[in-house]
Every structure is written in structure tokens, then in C-alpha cells.
Coordinates of C-alpha atoms in Angstrom, one line a residue:
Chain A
X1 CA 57.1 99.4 250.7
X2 CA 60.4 97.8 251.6
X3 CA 62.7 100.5 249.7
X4 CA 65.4 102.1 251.3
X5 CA 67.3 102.7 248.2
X6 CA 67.5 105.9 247.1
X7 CA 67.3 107.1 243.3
X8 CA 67.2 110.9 244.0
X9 CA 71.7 111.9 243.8
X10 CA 71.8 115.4 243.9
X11 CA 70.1 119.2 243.3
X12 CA 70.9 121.0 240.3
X13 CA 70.6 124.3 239.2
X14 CA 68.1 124.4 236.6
X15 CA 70.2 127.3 234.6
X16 CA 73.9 126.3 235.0
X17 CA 73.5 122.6 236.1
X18 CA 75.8 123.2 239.1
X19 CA 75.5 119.9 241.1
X20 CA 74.7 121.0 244.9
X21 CA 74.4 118.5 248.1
X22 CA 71.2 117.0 248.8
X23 CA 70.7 120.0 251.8
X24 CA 68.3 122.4 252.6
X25 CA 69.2 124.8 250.0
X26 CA 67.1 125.9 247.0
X27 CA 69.4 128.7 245.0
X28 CA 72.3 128.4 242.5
X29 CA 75.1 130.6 244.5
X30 CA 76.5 131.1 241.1
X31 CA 73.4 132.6 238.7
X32 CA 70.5 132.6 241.3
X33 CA 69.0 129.8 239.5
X34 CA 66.7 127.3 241.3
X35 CA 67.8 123.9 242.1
X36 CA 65.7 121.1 241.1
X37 CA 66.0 117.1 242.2
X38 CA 67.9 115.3 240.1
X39 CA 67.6 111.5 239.6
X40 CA 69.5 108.7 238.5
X41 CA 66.7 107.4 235.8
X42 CA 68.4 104.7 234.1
X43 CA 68.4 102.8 238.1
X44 CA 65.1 103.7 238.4
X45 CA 64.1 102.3 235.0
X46 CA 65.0 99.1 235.8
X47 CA 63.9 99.2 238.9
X48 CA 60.0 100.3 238.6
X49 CA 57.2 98.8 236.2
X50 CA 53.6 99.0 235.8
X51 CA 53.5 95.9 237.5
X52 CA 55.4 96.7 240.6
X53 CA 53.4 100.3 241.1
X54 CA 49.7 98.8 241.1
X55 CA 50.8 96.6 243.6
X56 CA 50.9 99.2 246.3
X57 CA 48.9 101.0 248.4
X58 CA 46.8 103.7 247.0
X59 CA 48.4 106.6 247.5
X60 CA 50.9 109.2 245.9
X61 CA 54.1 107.5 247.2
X62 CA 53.2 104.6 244.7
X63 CA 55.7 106.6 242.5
X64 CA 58.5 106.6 245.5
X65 CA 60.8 106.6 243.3
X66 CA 60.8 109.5 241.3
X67 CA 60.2 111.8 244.7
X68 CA 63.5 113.2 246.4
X69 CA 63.9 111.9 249.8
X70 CA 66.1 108.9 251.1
X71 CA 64.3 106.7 253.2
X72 CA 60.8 105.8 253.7
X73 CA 57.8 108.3 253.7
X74 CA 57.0 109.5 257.4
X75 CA 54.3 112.7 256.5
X76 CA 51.3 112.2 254.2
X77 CA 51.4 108.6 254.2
X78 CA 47.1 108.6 253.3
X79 CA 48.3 111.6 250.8
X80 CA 47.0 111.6 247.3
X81 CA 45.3 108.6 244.5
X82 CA 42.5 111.7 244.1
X83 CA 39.8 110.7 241.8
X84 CA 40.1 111.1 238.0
X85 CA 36.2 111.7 237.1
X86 CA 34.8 111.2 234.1
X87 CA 32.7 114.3 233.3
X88 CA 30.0 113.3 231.0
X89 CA 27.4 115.6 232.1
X90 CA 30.3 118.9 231.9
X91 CA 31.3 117.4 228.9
X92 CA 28.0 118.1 227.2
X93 CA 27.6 121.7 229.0
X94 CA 30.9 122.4 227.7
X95 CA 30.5 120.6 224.3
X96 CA 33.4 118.1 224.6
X97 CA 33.6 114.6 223.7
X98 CA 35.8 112.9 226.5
X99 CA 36.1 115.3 229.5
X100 CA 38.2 114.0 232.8
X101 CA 38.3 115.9 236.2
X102 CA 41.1 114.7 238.4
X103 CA 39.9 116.0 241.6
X104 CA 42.3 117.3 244.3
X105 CA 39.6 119.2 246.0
X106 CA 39.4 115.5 248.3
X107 CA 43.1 115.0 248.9
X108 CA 44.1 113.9 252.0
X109 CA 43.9 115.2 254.9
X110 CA 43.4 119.0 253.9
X111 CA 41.8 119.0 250.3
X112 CA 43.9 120.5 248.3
X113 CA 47.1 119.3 245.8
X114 CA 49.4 121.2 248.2
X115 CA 49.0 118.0 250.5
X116 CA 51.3 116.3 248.1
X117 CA 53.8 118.9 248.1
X118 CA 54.1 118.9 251.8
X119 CA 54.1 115.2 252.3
X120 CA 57.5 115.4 250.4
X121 CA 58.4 118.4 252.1
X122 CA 58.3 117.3 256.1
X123 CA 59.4 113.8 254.4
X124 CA 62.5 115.7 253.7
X125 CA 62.6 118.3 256.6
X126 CA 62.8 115.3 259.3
X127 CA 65.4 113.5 257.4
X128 CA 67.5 116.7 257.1
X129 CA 66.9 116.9 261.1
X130 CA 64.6 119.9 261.0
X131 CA 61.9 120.1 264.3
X132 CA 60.3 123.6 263.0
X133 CA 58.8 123.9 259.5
X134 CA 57.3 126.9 257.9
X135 CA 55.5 128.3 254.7
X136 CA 54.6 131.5 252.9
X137 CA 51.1 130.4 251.6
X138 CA 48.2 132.0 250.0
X139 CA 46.2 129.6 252.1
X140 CA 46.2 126.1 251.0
X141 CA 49.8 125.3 251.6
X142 CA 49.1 126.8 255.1
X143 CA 46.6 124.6 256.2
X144 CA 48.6 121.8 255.3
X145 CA 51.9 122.8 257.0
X146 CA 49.5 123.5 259.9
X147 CA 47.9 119.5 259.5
X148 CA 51.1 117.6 258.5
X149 CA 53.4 119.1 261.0
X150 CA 50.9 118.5 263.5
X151 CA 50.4 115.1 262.9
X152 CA 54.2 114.7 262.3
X153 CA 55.0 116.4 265.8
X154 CA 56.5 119.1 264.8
X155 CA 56.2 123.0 265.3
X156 CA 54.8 125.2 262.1
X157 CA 54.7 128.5 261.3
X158 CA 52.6 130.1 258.6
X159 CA 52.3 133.0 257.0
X160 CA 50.0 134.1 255.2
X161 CA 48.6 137.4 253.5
X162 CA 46.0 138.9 256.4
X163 CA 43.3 139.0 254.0
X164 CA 42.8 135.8 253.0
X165 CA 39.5 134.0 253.7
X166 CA 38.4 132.9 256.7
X167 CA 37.9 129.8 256.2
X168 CA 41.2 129.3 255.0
X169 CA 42.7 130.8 258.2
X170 CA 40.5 128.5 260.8
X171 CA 42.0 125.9 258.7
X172 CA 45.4 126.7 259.8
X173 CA 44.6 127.6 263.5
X174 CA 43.0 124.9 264.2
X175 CA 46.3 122.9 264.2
X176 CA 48.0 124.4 266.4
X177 CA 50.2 126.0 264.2
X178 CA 51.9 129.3 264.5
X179 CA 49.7 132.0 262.0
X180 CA 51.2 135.3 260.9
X181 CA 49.1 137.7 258.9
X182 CA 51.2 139.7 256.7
X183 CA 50.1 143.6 255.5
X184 CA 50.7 143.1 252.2
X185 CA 50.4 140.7 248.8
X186 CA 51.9 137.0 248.6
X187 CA 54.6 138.4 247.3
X188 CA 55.7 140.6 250.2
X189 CA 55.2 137.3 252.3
X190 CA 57.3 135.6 250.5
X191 CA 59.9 138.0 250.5
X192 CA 59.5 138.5 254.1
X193 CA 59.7 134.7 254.4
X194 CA 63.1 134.5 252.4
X195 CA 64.5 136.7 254.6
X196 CA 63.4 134.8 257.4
X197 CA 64.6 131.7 256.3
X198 CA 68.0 132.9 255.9
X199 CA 68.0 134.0 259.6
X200 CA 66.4 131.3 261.5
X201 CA 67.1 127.8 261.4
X202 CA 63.9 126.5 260.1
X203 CA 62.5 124.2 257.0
X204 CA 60.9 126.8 255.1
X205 CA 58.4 124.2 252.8
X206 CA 58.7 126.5 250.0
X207 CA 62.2 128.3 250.2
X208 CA 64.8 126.4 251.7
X209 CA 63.0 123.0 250.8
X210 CA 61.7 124.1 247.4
X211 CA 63.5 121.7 245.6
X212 CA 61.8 118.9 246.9
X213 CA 58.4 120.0 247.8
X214 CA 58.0 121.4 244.1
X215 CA 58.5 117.3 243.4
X216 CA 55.4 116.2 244.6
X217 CA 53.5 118.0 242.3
X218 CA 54.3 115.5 240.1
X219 CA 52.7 113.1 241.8
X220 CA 49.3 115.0 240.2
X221 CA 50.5 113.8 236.9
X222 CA 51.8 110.2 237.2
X223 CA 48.0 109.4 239.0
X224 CA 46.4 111.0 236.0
X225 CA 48.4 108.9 233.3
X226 CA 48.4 105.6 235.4
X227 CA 44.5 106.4 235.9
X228 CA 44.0 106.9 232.1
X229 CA 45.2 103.2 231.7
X230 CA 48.6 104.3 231.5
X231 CA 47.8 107.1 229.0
X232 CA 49.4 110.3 228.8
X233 CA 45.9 112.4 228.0
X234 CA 46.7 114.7 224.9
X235 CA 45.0 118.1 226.6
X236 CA 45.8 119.1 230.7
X237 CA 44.3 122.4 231.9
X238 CA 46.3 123.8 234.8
X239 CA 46.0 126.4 237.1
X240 CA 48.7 128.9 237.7
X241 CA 49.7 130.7 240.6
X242 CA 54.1 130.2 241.0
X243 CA 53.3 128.4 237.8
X244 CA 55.2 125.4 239.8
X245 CA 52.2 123.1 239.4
X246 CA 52.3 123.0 235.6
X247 CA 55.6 123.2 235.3
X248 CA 55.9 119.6 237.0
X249 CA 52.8 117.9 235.3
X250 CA 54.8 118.8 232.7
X251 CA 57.6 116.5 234.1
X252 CA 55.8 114.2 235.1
X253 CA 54.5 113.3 231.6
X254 CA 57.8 113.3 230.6
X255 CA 59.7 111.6 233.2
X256 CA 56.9 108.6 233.0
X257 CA 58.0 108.1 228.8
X258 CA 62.0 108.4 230.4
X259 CA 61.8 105.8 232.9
X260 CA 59.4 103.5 230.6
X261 CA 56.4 103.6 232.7
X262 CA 54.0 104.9 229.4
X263 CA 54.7 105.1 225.9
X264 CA 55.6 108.9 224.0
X265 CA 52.6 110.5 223.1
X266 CA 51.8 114.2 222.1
X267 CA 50.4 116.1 225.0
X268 CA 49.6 119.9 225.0
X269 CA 49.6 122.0 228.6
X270 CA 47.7 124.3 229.6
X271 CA 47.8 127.1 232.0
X272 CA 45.0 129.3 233.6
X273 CA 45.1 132.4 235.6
X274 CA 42.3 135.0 237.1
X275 CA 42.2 138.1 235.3
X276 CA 43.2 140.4 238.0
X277 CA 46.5 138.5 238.6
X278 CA 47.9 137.3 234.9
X279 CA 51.4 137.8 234.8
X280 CA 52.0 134.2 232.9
X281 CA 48.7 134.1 230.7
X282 CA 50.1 137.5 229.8
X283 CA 53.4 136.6 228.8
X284 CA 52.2 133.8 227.2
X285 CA 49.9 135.5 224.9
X286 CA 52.6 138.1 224.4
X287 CA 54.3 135.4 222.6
X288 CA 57.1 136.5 225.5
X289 CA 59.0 134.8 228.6
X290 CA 59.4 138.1 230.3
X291 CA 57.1 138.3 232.9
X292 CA 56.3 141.0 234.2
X293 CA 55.2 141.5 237.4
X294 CA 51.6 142.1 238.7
X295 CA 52.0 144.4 241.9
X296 CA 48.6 144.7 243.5
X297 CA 46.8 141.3 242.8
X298 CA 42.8 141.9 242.5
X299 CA 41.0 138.1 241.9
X300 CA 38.4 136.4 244.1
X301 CA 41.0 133.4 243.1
X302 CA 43.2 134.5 245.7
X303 CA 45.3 131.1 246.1
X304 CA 46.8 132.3 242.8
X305 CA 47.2 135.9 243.4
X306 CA 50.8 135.5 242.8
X307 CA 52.1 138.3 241.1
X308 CA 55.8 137.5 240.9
X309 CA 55.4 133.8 239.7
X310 CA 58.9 132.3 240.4
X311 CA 58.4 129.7 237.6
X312 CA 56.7 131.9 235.0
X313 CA 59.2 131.6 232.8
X314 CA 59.6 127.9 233.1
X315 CA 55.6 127.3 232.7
X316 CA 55.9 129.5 229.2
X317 CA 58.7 127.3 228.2
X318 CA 56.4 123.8 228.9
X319 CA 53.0 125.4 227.3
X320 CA 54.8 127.0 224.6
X321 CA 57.5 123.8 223.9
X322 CA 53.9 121.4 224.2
X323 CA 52.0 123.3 221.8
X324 CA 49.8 124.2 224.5
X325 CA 48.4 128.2 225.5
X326 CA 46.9 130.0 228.4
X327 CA 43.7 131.9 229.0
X328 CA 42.1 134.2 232.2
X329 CA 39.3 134.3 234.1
X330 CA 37.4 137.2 235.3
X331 CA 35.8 137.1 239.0
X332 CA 31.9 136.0 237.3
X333 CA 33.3 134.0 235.1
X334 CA 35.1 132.0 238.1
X335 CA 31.8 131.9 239.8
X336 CA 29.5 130.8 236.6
X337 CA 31.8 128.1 236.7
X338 CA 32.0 127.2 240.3
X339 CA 28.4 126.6 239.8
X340 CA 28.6 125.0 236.5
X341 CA 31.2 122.4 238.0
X342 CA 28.6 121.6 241.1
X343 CA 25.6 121.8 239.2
X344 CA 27.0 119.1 236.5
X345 CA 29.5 116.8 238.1
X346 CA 28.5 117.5 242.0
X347 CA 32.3 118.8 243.1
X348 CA 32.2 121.7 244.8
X349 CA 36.1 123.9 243.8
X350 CA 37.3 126.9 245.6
X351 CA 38.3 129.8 243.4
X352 CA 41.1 128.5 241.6
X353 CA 39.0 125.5 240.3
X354 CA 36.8 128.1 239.1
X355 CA 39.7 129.8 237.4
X356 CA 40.6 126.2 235.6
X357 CA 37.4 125.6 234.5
X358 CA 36.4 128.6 232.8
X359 CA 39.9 129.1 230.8
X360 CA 39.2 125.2 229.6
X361 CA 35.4 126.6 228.6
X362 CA 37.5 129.4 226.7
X363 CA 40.2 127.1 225.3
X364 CA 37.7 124.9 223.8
X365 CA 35.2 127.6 222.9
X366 CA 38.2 129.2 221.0
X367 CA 39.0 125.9 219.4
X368 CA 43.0 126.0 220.8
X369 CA 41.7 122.7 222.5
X370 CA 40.0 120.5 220.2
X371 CA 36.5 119.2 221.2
X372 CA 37.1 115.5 220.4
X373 CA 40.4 115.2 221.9
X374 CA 40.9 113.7 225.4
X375 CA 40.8 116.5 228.2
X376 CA 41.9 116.6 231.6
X377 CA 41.0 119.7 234.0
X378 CA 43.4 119.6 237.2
X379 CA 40.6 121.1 240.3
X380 CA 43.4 121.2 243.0
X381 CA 41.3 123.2 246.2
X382 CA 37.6 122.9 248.1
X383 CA 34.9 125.1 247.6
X384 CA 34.0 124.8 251.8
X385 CA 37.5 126.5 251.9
X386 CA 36.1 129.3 250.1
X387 CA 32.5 129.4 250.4
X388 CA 32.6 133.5 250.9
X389 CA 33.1 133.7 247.4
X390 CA 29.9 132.8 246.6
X391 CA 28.3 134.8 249.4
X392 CA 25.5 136.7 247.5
X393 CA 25.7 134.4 244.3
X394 CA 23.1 132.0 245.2
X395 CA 19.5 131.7 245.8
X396 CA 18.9 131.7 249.4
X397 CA 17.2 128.5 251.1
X398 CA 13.5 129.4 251.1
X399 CA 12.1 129.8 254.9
X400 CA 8.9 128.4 255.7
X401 CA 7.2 127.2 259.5
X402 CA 7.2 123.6 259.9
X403 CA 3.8 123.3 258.3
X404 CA 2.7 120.5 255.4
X405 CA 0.2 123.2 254.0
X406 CA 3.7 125.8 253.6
X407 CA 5.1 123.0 252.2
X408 CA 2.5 122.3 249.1
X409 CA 2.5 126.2 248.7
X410 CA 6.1 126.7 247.8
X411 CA 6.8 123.6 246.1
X412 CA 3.4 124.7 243.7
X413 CA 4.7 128.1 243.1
X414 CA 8.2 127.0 242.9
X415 CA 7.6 124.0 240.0
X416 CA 3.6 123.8 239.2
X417 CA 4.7 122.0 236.0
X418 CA 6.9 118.8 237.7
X419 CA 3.9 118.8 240.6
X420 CA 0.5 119.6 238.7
X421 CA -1.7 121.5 240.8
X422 CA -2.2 121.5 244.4
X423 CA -5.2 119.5 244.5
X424 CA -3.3 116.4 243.0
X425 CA -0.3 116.6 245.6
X426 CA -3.2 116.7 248.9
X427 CA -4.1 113.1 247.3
X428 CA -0.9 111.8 247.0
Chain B
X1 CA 79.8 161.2 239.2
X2 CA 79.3 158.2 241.2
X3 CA 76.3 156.4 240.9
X4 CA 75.8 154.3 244.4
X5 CA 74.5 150.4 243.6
X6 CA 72.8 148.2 246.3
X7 CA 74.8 144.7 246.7
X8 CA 72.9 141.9 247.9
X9 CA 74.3 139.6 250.4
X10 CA 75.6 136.7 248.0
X11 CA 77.6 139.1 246.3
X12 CA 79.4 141.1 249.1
X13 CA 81.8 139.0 249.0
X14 CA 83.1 140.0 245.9
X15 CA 82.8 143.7 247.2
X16 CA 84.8 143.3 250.4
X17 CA 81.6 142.9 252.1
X18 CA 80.4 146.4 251.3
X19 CA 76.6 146.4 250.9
X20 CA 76.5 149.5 248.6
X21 CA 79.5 150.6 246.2
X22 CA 80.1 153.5 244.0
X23 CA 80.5 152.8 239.9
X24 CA 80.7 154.9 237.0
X25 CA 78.5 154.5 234.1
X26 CA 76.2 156.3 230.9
X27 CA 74.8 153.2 230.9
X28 CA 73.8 149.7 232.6
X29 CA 76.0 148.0 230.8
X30 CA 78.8 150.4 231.2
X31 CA 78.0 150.6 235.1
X32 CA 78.8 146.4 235.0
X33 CA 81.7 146.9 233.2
X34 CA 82.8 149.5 236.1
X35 CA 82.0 147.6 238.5
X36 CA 83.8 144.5 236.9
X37 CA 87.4 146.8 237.1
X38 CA 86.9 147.7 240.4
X39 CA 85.4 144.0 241.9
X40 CA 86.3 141.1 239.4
X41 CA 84.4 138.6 238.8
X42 CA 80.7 140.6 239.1
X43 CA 80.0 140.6 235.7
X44 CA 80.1 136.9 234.9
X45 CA 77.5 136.4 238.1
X46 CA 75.3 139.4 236.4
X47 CA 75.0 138.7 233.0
X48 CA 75.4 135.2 230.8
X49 CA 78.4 134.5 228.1
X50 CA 76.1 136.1 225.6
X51 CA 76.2 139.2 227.9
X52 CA 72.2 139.0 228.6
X53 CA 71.6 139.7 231.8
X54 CA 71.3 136.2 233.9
X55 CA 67.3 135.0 234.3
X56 CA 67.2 134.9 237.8
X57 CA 69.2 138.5 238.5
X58 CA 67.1 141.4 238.4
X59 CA 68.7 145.1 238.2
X60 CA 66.6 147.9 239.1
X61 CA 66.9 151.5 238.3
X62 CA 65.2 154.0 240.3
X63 CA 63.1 150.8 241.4
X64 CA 61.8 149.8 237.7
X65 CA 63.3 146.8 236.5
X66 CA 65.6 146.9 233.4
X67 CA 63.9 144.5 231.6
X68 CA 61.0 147.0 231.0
X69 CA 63.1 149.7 230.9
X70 CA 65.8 149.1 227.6
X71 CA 67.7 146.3 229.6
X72 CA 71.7 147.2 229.8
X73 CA 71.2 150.1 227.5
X74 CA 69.0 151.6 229.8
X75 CA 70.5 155.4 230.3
X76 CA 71.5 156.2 234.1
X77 CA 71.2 159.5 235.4
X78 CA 74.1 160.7 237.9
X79 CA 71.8 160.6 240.8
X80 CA 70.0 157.0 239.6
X81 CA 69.8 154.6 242.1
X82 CA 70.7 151.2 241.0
X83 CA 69.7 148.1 243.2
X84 CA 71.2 144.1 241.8
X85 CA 68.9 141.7 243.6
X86 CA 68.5 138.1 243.1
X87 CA 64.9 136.7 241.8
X88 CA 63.1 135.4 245.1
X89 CA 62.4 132.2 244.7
X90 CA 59.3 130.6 246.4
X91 CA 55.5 130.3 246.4

């Protein structure tokens, strides 16, 4: 891509619109509101088109333009063009007509959607001359600080809840990077990691560089609509942690119609949420924006055990301004549909897909999404990532010695009525 | 009676860098208005020109939010401790 125009002119506080330098800076000094890229759309209406997009290489910076940085990509340059599947056979399970998956639990190179967010990120950090980056992560955002800094050459530090899964923490160690447990919930991380921010010098992904990492969620959204022919689809089931996610499919949608990319279309968002952390769902269903606060998170989902949601309110606004709703997921009904996503479609989510998938079961059970409307379920993280989860919830692989007459026996007792009896397999 | 409030760092300097003050007030409301005579230009960084208290400003009262308390009628105590503290943005 031979662009080193810019379209992206300032940041601007998303309550006041106070216009603010394009720095590493993320809060209104005025009203504490958060900043948010701003763009010049008319120039980048007449500079994109259909066209000019499918020309390039398959990957999330297709959509360049409407991401916040200056110059060219230099992190995440593989990142993103995830698969939109078409779900027949969870279609039928579910009893829907037209079911899509867009399926983030491949991104590139960590499998989850965060890689998008922190392709923009350490895009940004190394123009604004940072050499250490650093996250507060329930896990996926941690593992790819940990890959993209190291791959970008620069130092990372994570930190992360000390509880998290396993999995998820060899996924940041592995990298090199810097890993802090924290005693306490997300939100005590990320409290911790404000603080921090504002004392060392360093490109906090998700503080400091908020405003532009947040942009590369959108990235989710523009694939899904240029993958869908160019279509914005009329239902999108999101998962919900800051509730930053849904709040920029959202704008996505939107900014595609403003800069002439798709035509206006209705389109309804949905959010989901685990049970044991709910604060949005809650609000939502309260028919209020006043969230309120879920101190001691308790989900298997724990990627979304985000109890103070810093865009609660914002993700109300976009389900409730959409026509769309919000549902929760208990821990079994997150692992029913773990297994009914692998067992029907062969994609194996972590928690949070889990989550998605059963509050779309719920929405369409309930009728709030409509069975022969178009659907789109967002699965953003890898089961492998965590596979404890389901420690106990499966039927163990059955153990036999390396013997053909073992063999016949189980695979008799297991499914006489697909093998007939035992005498016809010996003469096969 | 002086109730003591916490100040966070983007607002000391409207409080001559003091990190805690000393305000008067039956209420929350009437404890911002105190606060505006004695530091101008608080109460327009607390609460909106509709006088509801800003979205990303949260006041605490013995450490429960006002918003789930009654907001800036919420009754203060002589010995209430009241904590202003910016939403944390993140995650």
C-alpha cells in the first residue's frame, strides 16, 4: 500500500468534543471523558472504494484508512481477514435460517480479535517513539502485547489477574515478555495499571493508547460487511467485557454507510455477558445506562470478567439506539455451547465464544432475534487457550492395549448398530 | 462541621495542590456548591450545565457511589468521608 496520507486529524473527547493532539493521551482533562479518533471522512470518501479495498492484501489494514495512525503499518502486518463461516449445520441446532460465524479464534498470530487492537496499538506506540509497551489484560490482550512487541522488537509488560488460566499465561511467557500477576480482579489491574501509566514513561495499549487501539476493533466489522458482499448483516451478536468491542462494530457499520463503502441498512447489536459478571446485560435489561459495578467477578468466561466496563454506557447506547438487547450466560450454559459450536461447525471458542453463543441461542429462542433474518455471531478467542474449562466436561478417550481384538470389542459395545455384530467386522 | 473530601490529581490544581480539603454541606450538592466558593471552577468539572453529575466523574460517600445512593441529594453525615475520583478508563 503506497499511502502515506493520513485521514485520522485529531482525538476528541467523546463527551465534550474537546479536540486533543494526536499523543499518547486517552482522557478529556476537562470532564474525564474518553477520547476517541477522529477522522476527516469526507477525504476519505473520495479517497477509498470497493474497488480500491479488494485490491489489497488480505488482511485488516485493507481499511487503512479509517484506523488512526500516520504512516504505514509496522506491527500485525498478517493481522486479521478471519473467516466469516457459514453455519448451516448450527443454524439447524439453533433453528435459524442464515447463521454466519466470523471467526477470530484464527486471527493472526495469537487467535484472538485483540490481535487487531494491538496491531494499531504498537503501529501507534512506535510512531509516537515509544520502545516499552504494556497492557492490563484478562489474558488475550496479554498474549498479544507479549507476540507483537516481540516481533516488533520492543520490551512488554503485562499484567494480568494471577488467576487466570494457564494456558493463557504460557502464552504470554513464552515471548519474552515481562508478566505480573496481580492479587485481585481485572479491575484492580487496571487501576493499578493507570496509576502506572501515569508514572512511567510507557505505551500502556489500553490506557494511554486507548484511543487508537479501541480502533481496530473496527476492523471486526468492516471484514464482516465486505465478506457479506458488502452487506451490513441485520443481527450481530457480541461479546462484552469493557463493552469496547461492540461499541466499535457498531461504528464500523456506521462509518462504512458515512464514507460510502455500503448502502444504509437497518442493523440490530447485540451484546452478551456471563452470568457471574453482567454489569451491561444488567443495565441493559434495566432499561438503564447506569452501570453498576460488579465487584467480585465469578464466570468460567474470565476474558470478560470485567466488572467496571469503561464503555458500558456507550454499548447500552449502540444496542438500545439499534433496536438491539443483551442476554447472559451461566457457566453450563457456556460449556453446552462450547460443545455445541465444535460438535456442529468444528471451531473450537474459549469461554467467551461460549458466552456469545449461548446468549444468541437465548436471543433467538426468545424471539428478540428473528429466525429468518441474517445472523452474525462474533467468536473472538481459542478454545486451546482455555481448554481447562472443559476439564471434567468431556468423555475421556477410551484406553485400550495395542490389540485388534480390544479394538472390535469397544467399537461393538460402543456402536453395535453402525458396526453389526462382531462376527461381520472379523470378515471385513 | 467539616466534612474532609479526597481530590484527585487533575483537580489539585484548582485546590492549591491540596490532595484533601475541608467543605461544608447537608448534602452532595450543597458540599459542591461549598467547595465551588472556596475553589472556583470545581463545580463545572463535577457536574454538567444541567447540574447532573458529569458521566465519567464518580463521587463516593463512605466508599458507595452516589449514583446508587440518591445522587447529589444524598445526605452527608458530619463525619462522611467523601472521595471525587475520575472513571478509570481502560480494559
Amino acid at each position: 500500500m503506497a499511502m502515506a496520507e493520513t485521514f485520522f486529524s485529531n482525538l476528541k473527547c467523546r463527551e465534550c468534543g474537546a479536540l486533543y493532539p494526536k499523543k499518547a493521551t486517552h482522557v478529556c482533562e476537562f470532564d474525564f471523558g474518553p477520547l476517541e479518533a477522529d477522522y476527516d471522512y469526507a477525504k476519505i470518501r473520495a479517497a477509498i472504494s470497493r474497488e480500491k479495498i479488494q485490491a489489497r492484501p488480505l488482511t485488516m489494514w485493507r481499511y487503512r484508512e479509517l484506523l488512526p495512525i500516520d504512516g504505514e503499518p509496522t506491527v500485525g502486518l498478517q493481522t486479521g481477514f478471519t473467516p466469516l463461516v457459514k453455519a448451516e449445520r448450527l443454524a439447524r441446532a439453533l433453528g435459524a435460517r442464515e447463521l454466519y460465524l466470523k471467526n477470530d479464534a484464527v486471527n493472526y498470530p495469537t487467535l484472538s480479535f485483540k490481535d487487531r487492537v494491538v496491531a494499531v496499538a504498537l503501529t501507534r506506540a512506535r510512531e509516537l517513539g515509544f520502545n516499552i509497551v504494556a497492557c492490563a489484560s484478562t489474558g488475550n490482550l496479554a498474549n498479544s502485547v507479549a507476540a507483537n512487541a516481540a516481533a516488533a522488537g520492543l520490551e512488554s509488560y503485562v499484567l494480568i489477574p494471577y488467576d487466570l488460566e494457564r494456558s493463557k499465561v504460557l502464552n504470554s511467557l513464552v515471548y519474552g515478555a515481562q508478566v505480573i500477576g496481580i492479587e485481585g480482579p481485572y479491575d484492580q489491574v487496571n487501576r493499578l495499571c493507570s496509576e502506572i501509566a501515569g508514572k512511567y514513561g510507557w505505551g500502556f495499549v489500553n490506557v494511554n493508547l486507548r484511543p487508537y487501539y479501541a480502533e481496530g476493533s473496527k476492523t471486526l466489522g468492516f471484514e464482516i460487511i465486505e465478506q457479506l458482499d458488502w452487506r451490513i448483516p441485520a443481527h450481530t451478536v457480541i461479546p462484552m467485557a469493557s463493552g469496547s468491542l461492540l461499541t466499535k462494530i457498531t461504528k464500523a457499520y456506521q462509518e462504512a454507510v458515512k464514507v460510502g463503502l455500503v448502502n444504509a441498512a437497518p442493523f440490530r447489536i447485540y451484546g452478551a455477558q456471563a452470568r457471574g459478571c453482567n454489569p451491561i446485560t444488567a443495565a441493559q435489561q434495566a432499561g438503564t445506562d447506569l452501570i453498576r459495578p460488579v465487584p467480585r467477578p465469578d464466570t468460567i468466561a474470565k476474558s470478560l470478567a470485567i466488572g467496571t466496563p469503561a464503555d458500558g454506557y456507550y454499548a447500552v447506547h449502540a444496542m438500545r439506539q439499534t433496536g438491539g438487547a443483551a442476554a447472559d450466560a451461566t457457566d453450563a450454559e457456556i460449556i453446552e455451547a462450547i460443545k455445541l459450536l465444535a460438535e456442529t461447525e468444528g471451531i473450537f471458542a474459549e469461554t467467551a465464544g461460549g458466552v456469545t453463543l449461548a446468549c444468541a441461542k437465548k436471543l433467538i429462542d426468545s424471539g428478540r432475534i428473528p429466525r429468518d433474518e441474517r445472523v452474525v455471531i462474533c467468536i473472538t478467542g481459542n478454545g486451546l487457550k482455555t481448554a481447562e474449562a472443559l476439564d471434567g466436561q468431556l468423555t475421556e478417550p477410551a484406553r485400550i492395549k495395542p490389540s485388534l481384538r480390544e479394538f472390535d470389542a469397544l467399537i461393538v459395545k460402543n456402536e453395535p448398530q453402525r458396526h453389526g455384530d462382531a462376527e461381520k467386522i472379523k470378515t471385513v | 462541621m467539616a466534612i474532609e473530601v479526597s481530590i484527585p490529581t487533575p483537580l489539585r490544581g484548582l485546590t492549591n495542590n491540596l490532595d484533601t480539603v475541608s467543605a461544608e454541606g447537608a448534602t452532595v450538592a450543597a458540599l459542591i456548591d461549598d467547595l465551588e466558593k472556596k475553589y472556583p471552577g470545581i463545580k463545572t468539572r463535577l457536574v454538567d450545565d444541567a447540574g447532573q453529575l458529569r458521566r465519567f466523574v464518580n463521587i463516593y460517600v463512605n466508599g458507595e457511589d452516589v449514583r446508587f445512593l440518591q445522587a447529589q441529594a444524598t445526605p452527608l453525615a458530619a463525619d462522611a468521608e467523601v472521595s471525587i475520583v475520575p472513571a478509570i478508563a481502560g480494559g
